Coordinates of C-alpha atoms and ligand atoms in Angstrom, one line a residue:
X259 CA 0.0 0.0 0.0
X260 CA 1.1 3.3 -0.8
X261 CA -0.1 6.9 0.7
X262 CA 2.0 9.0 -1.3
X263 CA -1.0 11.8 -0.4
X264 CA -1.0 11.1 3.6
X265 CA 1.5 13.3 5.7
X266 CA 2.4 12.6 9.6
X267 CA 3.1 15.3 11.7
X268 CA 4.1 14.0 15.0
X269 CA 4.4 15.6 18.3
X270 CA 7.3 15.6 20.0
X271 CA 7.7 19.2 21.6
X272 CA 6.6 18.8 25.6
X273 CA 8.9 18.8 28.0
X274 CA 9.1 15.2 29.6
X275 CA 10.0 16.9 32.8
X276 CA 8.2 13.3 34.5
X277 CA 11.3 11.9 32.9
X278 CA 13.5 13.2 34.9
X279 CA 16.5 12.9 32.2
X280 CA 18.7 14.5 30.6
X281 CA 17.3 12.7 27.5
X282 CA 14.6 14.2 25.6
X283 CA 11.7 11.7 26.2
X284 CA 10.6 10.7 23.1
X285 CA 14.3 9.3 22.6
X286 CA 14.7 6.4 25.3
X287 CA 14.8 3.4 24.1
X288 CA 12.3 0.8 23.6
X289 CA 13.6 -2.5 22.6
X290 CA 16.9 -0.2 22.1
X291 CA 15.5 2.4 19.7
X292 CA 14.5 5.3 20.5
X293 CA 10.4 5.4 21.6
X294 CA 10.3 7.8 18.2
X295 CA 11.5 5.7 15.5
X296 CA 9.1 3.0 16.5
X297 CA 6.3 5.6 15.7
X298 CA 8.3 6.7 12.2
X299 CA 8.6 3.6 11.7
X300 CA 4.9 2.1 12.0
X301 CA 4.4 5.3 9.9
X302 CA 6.6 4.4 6.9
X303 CA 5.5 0.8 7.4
X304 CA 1.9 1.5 5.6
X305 CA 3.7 3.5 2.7
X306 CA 3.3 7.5 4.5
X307 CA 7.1 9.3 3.4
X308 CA 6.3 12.8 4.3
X309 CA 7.1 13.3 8.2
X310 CA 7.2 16.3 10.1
X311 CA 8.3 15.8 13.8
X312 CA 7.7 19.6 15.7
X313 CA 10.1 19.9 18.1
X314 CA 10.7 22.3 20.9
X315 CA 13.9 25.2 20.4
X316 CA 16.1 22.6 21.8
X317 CA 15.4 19.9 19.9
X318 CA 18.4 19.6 18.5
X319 CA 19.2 15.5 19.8
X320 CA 15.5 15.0 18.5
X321 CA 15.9 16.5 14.8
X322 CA 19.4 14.8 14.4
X323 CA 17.8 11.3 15.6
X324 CA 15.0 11.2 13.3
X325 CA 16.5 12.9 10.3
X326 CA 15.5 12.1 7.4
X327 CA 12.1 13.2 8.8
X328 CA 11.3 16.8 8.8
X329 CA 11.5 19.1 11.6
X330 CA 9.4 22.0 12.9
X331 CA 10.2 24.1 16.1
X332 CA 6.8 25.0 18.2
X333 CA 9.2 28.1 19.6
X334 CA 6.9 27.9 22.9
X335 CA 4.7 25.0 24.1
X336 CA 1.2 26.7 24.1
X337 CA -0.8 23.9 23.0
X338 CA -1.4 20.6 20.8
X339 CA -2.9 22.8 18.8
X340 CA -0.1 25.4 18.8
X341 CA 2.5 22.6 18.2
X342 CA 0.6 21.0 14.9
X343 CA 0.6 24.7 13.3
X344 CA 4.2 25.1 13.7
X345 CA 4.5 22.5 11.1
X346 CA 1.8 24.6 8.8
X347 CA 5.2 25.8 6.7
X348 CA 6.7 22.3 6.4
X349 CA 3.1 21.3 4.5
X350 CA 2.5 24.7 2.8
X351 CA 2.0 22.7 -0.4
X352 CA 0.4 19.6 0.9
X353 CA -3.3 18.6 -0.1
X354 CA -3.8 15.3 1.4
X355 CA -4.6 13.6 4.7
X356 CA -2.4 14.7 7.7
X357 CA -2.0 12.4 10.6
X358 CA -1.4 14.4 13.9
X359 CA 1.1 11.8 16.2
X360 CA 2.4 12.3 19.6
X361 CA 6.4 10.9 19.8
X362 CA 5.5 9.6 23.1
X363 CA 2.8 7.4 21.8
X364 CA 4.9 4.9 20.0
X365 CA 2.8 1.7 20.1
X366 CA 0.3 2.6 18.0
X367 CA 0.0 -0.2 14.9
X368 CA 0.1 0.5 11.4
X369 CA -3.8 -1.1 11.4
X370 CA -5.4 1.2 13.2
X371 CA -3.8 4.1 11.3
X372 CA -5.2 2.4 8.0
X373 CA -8.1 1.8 9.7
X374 CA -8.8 6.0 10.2
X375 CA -7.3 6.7 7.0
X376 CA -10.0 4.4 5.7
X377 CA -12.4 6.1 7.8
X378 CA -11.5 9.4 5.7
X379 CA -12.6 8.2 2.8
X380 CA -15.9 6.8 4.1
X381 CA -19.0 8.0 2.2
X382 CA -19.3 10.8 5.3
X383 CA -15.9 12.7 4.1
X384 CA -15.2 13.0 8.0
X385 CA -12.8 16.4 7.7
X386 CA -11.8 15.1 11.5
X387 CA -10.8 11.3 12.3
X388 CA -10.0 10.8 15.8
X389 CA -8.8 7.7 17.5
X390 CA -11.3 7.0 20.7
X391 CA -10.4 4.4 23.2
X392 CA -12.1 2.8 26.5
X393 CA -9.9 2.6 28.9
X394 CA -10.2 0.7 31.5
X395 CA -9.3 3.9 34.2
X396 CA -10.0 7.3 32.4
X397 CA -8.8 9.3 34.7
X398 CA -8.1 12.9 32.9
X399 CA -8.0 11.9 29.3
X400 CA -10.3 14.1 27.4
X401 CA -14.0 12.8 26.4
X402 CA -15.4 11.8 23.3
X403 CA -18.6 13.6 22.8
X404 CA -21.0 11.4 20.0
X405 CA -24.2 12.2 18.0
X406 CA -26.7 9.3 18.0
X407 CA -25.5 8.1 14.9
X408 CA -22.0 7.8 16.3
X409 CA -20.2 10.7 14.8
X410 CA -18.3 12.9 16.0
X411 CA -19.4 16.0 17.7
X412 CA -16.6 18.1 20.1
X413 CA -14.2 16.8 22.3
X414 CA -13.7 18.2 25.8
X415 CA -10.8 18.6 27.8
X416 CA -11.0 17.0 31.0
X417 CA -10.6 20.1 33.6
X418 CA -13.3 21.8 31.2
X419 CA -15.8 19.4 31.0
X420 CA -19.3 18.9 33.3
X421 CA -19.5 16.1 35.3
X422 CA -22.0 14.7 32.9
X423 CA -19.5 14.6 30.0
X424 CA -16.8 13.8 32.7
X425 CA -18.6 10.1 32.9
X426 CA -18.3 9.7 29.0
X427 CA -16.8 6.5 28.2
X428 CA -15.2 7.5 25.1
X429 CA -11.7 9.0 25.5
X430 CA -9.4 10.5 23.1
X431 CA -5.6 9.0 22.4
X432 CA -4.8 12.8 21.2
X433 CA -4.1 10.4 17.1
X434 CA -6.4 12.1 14.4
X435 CA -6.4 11.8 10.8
X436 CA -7.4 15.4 9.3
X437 CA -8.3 16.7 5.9
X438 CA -5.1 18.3 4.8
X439 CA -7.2 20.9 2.9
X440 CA -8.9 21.5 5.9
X441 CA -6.6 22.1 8.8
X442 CA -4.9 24.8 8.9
X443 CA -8.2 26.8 8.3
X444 CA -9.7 25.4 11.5
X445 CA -6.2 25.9 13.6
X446 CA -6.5 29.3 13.0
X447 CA -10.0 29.7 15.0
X448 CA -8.5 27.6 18.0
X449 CA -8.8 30.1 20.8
X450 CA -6.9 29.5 24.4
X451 CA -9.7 30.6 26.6
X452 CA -9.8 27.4 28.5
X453 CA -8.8 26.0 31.7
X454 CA -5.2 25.2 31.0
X455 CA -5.0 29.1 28.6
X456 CA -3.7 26.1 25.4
X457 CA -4.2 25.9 22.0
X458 CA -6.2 22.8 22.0
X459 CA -6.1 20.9 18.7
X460 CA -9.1 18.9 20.2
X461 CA -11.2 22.5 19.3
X462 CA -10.8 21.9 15.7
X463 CA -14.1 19.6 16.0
X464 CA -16.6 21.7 16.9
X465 CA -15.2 24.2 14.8
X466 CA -15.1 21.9 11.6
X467 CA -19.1 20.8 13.1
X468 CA -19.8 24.6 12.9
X469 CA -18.7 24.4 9.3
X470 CA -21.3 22.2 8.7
X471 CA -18.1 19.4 8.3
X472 CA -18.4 16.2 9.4
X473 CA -16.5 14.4 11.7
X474 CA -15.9 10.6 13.4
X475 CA -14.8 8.2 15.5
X476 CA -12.3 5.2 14.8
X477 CA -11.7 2.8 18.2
X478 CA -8.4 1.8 19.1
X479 CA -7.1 -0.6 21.9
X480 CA -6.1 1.4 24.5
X481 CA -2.4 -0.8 25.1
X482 CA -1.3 0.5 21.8
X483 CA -2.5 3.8 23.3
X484 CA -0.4 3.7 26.0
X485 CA 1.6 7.4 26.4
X486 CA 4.6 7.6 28.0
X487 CA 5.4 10.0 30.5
X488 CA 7.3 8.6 33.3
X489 CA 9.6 5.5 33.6
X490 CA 7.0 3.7 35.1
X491 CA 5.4 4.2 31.7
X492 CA 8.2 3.5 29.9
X493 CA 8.5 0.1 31.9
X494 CA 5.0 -0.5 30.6
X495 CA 5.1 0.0 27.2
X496 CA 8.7 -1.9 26.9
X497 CA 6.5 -5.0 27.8
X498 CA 4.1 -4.2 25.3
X499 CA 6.5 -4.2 23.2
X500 CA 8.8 -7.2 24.4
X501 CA 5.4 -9.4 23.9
X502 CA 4.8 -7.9 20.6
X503 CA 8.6 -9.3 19.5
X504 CA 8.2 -12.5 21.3
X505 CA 5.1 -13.2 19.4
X506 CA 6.7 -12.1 16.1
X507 CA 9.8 -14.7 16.5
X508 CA 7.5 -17.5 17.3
X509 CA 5.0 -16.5 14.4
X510 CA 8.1 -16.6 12.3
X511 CA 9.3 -20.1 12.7
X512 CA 11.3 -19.5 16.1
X513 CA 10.9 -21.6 19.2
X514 CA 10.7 -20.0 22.4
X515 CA 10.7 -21.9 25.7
X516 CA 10.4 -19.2 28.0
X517 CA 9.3 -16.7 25.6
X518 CA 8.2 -14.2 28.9
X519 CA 11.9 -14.6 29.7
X520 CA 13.8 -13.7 26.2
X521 CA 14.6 -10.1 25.5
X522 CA 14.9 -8.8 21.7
X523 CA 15.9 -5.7 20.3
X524 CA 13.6 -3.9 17.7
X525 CA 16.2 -5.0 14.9
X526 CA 16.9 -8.8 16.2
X527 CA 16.8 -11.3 13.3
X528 CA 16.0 -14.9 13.9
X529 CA 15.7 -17.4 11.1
X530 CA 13.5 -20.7 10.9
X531 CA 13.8 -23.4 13.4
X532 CA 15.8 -21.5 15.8
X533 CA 15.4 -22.2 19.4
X534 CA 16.0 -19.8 22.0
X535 CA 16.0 -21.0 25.9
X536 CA 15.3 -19.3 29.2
X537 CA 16.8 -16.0 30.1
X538 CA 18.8 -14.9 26.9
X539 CA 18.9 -11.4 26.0
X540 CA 19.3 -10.0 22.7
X541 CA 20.9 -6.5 22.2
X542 CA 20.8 -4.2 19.4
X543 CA 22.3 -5.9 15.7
X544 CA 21.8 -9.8 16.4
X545 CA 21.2 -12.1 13.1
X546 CA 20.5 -15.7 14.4
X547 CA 20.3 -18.1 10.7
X548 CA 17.9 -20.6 10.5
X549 CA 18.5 -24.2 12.4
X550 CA 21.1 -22.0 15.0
X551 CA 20.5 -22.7 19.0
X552 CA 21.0 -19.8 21.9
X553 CA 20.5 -21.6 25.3
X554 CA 19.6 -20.1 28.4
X555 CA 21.5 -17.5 30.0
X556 CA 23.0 -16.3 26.9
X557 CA 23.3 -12.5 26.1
X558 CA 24.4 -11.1 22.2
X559 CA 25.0 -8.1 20.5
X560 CA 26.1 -6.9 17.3
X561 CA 26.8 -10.2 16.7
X562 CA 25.8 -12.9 13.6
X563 CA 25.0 -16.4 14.2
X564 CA 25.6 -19.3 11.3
X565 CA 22.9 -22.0 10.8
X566 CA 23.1 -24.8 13.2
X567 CA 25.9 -23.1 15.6
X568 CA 24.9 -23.5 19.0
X569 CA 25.5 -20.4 21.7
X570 CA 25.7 -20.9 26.0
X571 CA 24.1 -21.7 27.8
X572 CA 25.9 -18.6 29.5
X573 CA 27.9 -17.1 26.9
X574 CA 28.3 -13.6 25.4
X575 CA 28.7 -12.8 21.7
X576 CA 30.0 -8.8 22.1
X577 CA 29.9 -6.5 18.8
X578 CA 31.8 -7.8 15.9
X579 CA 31.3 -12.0 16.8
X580 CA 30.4 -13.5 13.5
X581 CA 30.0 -17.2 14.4
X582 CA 30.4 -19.7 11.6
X583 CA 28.0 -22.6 10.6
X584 CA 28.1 -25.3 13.1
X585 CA 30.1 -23.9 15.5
X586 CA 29.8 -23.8 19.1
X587 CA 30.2 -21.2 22.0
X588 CA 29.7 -22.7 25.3
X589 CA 29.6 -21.5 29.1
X590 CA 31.4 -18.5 30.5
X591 CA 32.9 -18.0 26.7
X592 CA 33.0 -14.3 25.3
X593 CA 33.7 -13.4 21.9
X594 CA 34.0 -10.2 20.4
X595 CA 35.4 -8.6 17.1
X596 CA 36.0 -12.4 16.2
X597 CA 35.1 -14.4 13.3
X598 CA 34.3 -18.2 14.2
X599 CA 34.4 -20.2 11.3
X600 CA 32.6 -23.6 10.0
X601 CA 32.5 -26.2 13.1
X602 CA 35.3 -24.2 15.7
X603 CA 34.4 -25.5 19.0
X604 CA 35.2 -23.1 21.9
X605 CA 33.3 -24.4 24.8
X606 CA 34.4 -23.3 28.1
X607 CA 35.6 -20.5 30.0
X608 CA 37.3 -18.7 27.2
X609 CA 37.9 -15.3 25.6
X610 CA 38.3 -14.3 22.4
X611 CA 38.7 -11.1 20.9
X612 CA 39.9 -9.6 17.9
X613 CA 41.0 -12.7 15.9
X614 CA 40.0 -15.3 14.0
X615 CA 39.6 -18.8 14.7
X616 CA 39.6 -21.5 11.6
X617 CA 37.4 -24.0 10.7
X618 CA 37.2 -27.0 13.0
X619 CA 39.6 -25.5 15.5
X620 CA 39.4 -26.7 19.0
X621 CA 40.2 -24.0 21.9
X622 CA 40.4 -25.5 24.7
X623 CA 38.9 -24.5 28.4
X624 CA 40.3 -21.2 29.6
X625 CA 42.1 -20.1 26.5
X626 CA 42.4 -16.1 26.5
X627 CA 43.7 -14.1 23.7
X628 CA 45.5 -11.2 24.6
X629 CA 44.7 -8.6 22.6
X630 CA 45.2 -5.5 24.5
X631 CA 48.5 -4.1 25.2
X632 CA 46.9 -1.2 27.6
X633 CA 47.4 0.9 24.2
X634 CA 46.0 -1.0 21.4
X635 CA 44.0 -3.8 20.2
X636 CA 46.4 -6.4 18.3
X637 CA 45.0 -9.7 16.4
X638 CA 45.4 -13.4 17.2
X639 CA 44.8 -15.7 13.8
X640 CA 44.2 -19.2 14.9
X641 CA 44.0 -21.9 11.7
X642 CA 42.1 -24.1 10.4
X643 CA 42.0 -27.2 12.7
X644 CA 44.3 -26.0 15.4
X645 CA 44.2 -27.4 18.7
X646 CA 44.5 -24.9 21.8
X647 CA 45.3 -26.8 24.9
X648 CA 43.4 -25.8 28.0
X649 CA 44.2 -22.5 29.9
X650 CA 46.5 -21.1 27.5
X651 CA 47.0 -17.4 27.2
X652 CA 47.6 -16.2 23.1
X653 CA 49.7 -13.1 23.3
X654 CA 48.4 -10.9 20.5
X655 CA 49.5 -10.2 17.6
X656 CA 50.3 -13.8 17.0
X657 CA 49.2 -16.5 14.4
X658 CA 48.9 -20.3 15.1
X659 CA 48.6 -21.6 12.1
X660 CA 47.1 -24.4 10.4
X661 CA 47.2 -27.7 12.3
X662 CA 49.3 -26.4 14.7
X663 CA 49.4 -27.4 18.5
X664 CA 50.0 -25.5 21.4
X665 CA 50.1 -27.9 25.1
X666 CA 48.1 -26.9 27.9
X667 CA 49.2 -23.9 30.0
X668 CA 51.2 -22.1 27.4
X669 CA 51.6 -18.7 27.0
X670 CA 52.2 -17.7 23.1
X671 CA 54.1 -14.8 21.8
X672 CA 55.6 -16.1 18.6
X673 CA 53.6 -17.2 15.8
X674 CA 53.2 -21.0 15.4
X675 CA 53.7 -22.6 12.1
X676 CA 51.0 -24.9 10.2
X677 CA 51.4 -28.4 12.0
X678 CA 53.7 -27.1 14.7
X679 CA 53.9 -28.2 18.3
X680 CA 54.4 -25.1 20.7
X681 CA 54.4 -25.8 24.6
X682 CA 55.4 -23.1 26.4
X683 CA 55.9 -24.5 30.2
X684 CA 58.4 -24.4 33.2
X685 CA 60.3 -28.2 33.4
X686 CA 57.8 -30.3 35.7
X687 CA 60.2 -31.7 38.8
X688 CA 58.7 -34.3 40.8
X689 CA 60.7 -35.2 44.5
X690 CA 59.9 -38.8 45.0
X691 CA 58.7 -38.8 49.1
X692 CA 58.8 -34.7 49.4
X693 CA 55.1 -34.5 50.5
X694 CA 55.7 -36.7 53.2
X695 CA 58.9 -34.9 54.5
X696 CA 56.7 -31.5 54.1
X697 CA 54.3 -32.7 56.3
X698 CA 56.8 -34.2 59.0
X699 CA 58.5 -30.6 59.1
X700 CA 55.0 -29.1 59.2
X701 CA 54.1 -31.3 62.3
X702 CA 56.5 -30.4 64.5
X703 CA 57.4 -26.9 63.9
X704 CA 53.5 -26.1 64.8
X705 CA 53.0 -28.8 66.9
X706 CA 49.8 -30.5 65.7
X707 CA 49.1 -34.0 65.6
X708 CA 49.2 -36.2 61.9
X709 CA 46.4 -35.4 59.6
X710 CA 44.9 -37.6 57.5
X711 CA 45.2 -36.9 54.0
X712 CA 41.7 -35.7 53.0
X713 CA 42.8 -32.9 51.6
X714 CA 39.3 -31.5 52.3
X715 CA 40.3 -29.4 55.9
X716 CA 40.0 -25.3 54.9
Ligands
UD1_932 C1 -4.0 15.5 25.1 C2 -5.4 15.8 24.5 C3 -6.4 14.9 25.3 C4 -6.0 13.5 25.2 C5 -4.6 13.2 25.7 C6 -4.2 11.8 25.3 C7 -5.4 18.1 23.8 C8 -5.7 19.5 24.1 N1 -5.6 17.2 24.7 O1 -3.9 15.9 26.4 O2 -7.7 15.1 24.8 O3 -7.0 12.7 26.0 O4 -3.7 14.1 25.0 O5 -3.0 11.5 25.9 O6 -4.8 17.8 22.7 N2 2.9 18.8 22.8 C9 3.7 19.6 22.1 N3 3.5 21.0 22.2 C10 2.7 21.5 23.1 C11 1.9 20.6 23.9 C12 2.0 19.3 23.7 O7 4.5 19.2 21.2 O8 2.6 22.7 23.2 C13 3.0 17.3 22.6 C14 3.5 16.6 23.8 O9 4.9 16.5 23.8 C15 2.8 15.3 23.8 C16 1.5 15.6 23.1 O10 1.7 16.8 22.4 O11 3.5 14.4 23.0 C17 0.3 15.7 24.0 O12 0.5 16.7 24.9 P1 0.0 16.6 26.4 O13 0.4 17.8 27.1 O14 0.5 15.3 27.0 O15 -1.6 16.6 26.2 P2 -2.6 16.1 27.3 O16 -2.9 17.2 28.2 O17 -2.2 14.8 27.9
MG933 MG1 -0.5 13.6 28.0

């Protein structure tokens, strides 16, 4: 679907002093992007290019992060109907439908925004679509007021309204689809003599209804209503969100055990047939292929997984791990800046950062490659089919090459060759009957009796 004639202009100019950050609100993260590029997204999603995000005089963070989208500064905040005409210049040539958005309202699904632009081309003409909800506590969102035959008549602010329309059902989500033709015409009879002194965009109803326009009501389900405006909120709508993705993976061919336990980012890719365990966590830029397994406890980021290579349970794949097919990554192992190729088993207690590690190379438990001198980052190249013996340290840079060995305990600083040995090792000296004579000396200089040897006391 295309709507090459549909613009968005989303809201994004309040203060977010709830927040209590440094961070403009409408940029923290949910699922790691910021709350705004959801909403630009969803908005792209059903075909809408044009965006104009109004912003407040220090919105420079905001305009950078949503560029290529449009900016317009609302110089003061005086209203929602205020912010929308600051982007009247930004549409000066624009005849089509303009969706009015609020950047802390990022939940809101590309159906219901078809759904209202639908609505605008119902037999009616609506000038006005607004998105109603029910919520299940209404507290101070403004009301809803209906004709008989459902229309739309005005909606009122909550601190202006009678008790009587106080107990309306029908709440607006502040979302509105608006004849582009239209709008700017009925912004410019929005007063501010109301309880708050605001330019209420909400007043462009009963103005449009005084123009003899007509006007209506699309329902929408109030948790993809849900506004943020403190971290509590925030909390709330990153499990909205979380479900959403969880929902997503399994609807595309992934298993979930846990899937209440399994944390994506908005970009995570999983393919078919991949199964994810309890408890892993998925950070911003993970591609899992189809077939690949991440057991419990696992977290990623940045990182690509090969079909069929299994990950943990417990291990971390850091920016830059691009594991191979078949390969495997067991407990307490962390990769970064590291390819893994085909079949390379590094399954315990190991890291591994900038290098490479061959096809079908073992690395044994404990291996570390040293890679930073306190200055730079050097590279360790590990071939195809080389054997690293348990607890060996890889002094970067350094190669092993192909086939090579290195014995348990080494520490490496010169390169290997292809099918070399290296141990690296002080001589092992064994004194035939020296742990008996230690003991004998120990006894009498502190004067305790002969212990058996357990070797279990503290
Ligand atoms: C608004 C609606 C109310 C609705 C509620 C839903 C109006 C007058 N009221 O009230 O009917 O039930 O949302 O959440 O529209 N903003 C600006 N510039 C401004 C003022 C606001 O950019 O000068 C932005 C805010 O950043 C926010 C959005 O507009 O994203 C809504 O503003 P807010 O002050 O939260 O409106 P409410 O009083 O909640
Ligand atoms: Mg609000």
């Amino acid at each position: 679907m295309t709507h090459d004639q549909v613009a968005a202009v989303v809201l994004a100019a309040g203060k977010g002093t709830r927040m209590k950050s440094a961070l403009p609100k409408v940029l923290h993260p949910l699922a790691n992007r910021p709350m705004i590029l959801h909403l630009l997204e969803t908005v792209r999603g059903i075909g809408v290019e044009r965006a104009v995000v109004v912003v407040s005089p220090d919105g420079g963070q905001v305009a950078d992060a949503v560029a290529p989208a449009a900016t317009a500064i609302q110089h003061e905040a005086l209203g929602t109907g205020h912010a929308v005409s600051a982007a009247r210049e930004a549409l000066a040539d624009f005849e089509g439908d303009v969706l009015v958005l609020y950047g802390d309202t990022p939940l809101i699904s590309a159906e219901t925004l078809t759904a209202m632009l639908a609505k605008r081309q119902s037999p009616a003409r609506p000038a006005v679509v607004v998105l109603g909800m029910r919520p299940v506590a209404a507290n101070e969102y403004g009301r809803l007021v209906t004709a008989a035959d459902g229309s739309l008549e005005a909606i009122v602010e909550w601190r202006d309204a009678t008790p009587a329309q106080r107990a309306l059902p029908l709440c607006n989500s502040g979302v509105m689809a608006i004849d582009g033709k239209a709008l700017f015409g009925l912004l410019d009879r929005v007063g501010n003599a109301n309880a708050k002194g605001e330019y209420y965009l909400t007043d462009i109803v009963a103005i449009a209804r005084a123009d003899g326009l007509s006007c209506a009501v699309v329902e929408g389900d109030e948790a993809e209503l849900l506004g943020v405006n403190s971290r509590i909120d925030l909390a709330a709508a990153e499990a909205v969100l979380q479900n959403r993705l969880r929902e997503q993976a399994m609807r595309d061919g992934a298993t979930l055990t846990a899937p209440e336990t399994v944390f994506f980012s908005a970009d995570t890719r999983l393919g078919k047939d991949v199964t994810v365990g309890p408890n892993v966590v998925f950070g911003p830029r993970v591609v899992v292929e189809d077939g690949a397994e991440i057991r419990a406890f696992s977290h990623l980021e940045g990182a690509k997984v090969a079909s069929g290579a299994v990950i943990g349970p417990f291990a971390r794949l850091r920016p830059g791990a691009d594991i191979g097919q078949d390969a495997h990554i067991g407990n307490f192992v962390e990769v970064k800046k590291a390819t893994v190729e085909q079949g390379a088993k590094i399954n315990h207690l190991t890291y591994i950062g900038d290098a490479r590690i061959g096809a079908g190379a073992n690395i044994g438990a404990g291996t570390i490659t040293c890679n930073y001198d306190g200055f730079e980052k050097h590279f360790t190249d590990v071939g195809a089919g080389a054997f690293i013996g348990s607890n060996s340290s890889l002094v970067a840079p350094v190669k092993i090459g192909d086939g090579a060995i290195v014995g348990a305990g080494s520490t490496v600083t010169h390169d290997v060759p292809a099918d070399g040995l290296t141990v690296v090792r002080g001589d092992e000296k064994t004194v035939e009957g020296g742990g008996r004579r230690f003991r004998a000396r120990r006894q009498l200089a502190t004067g305790q009796g002969a212990r058996r040897r357990t070797g279990s006391e503290g």
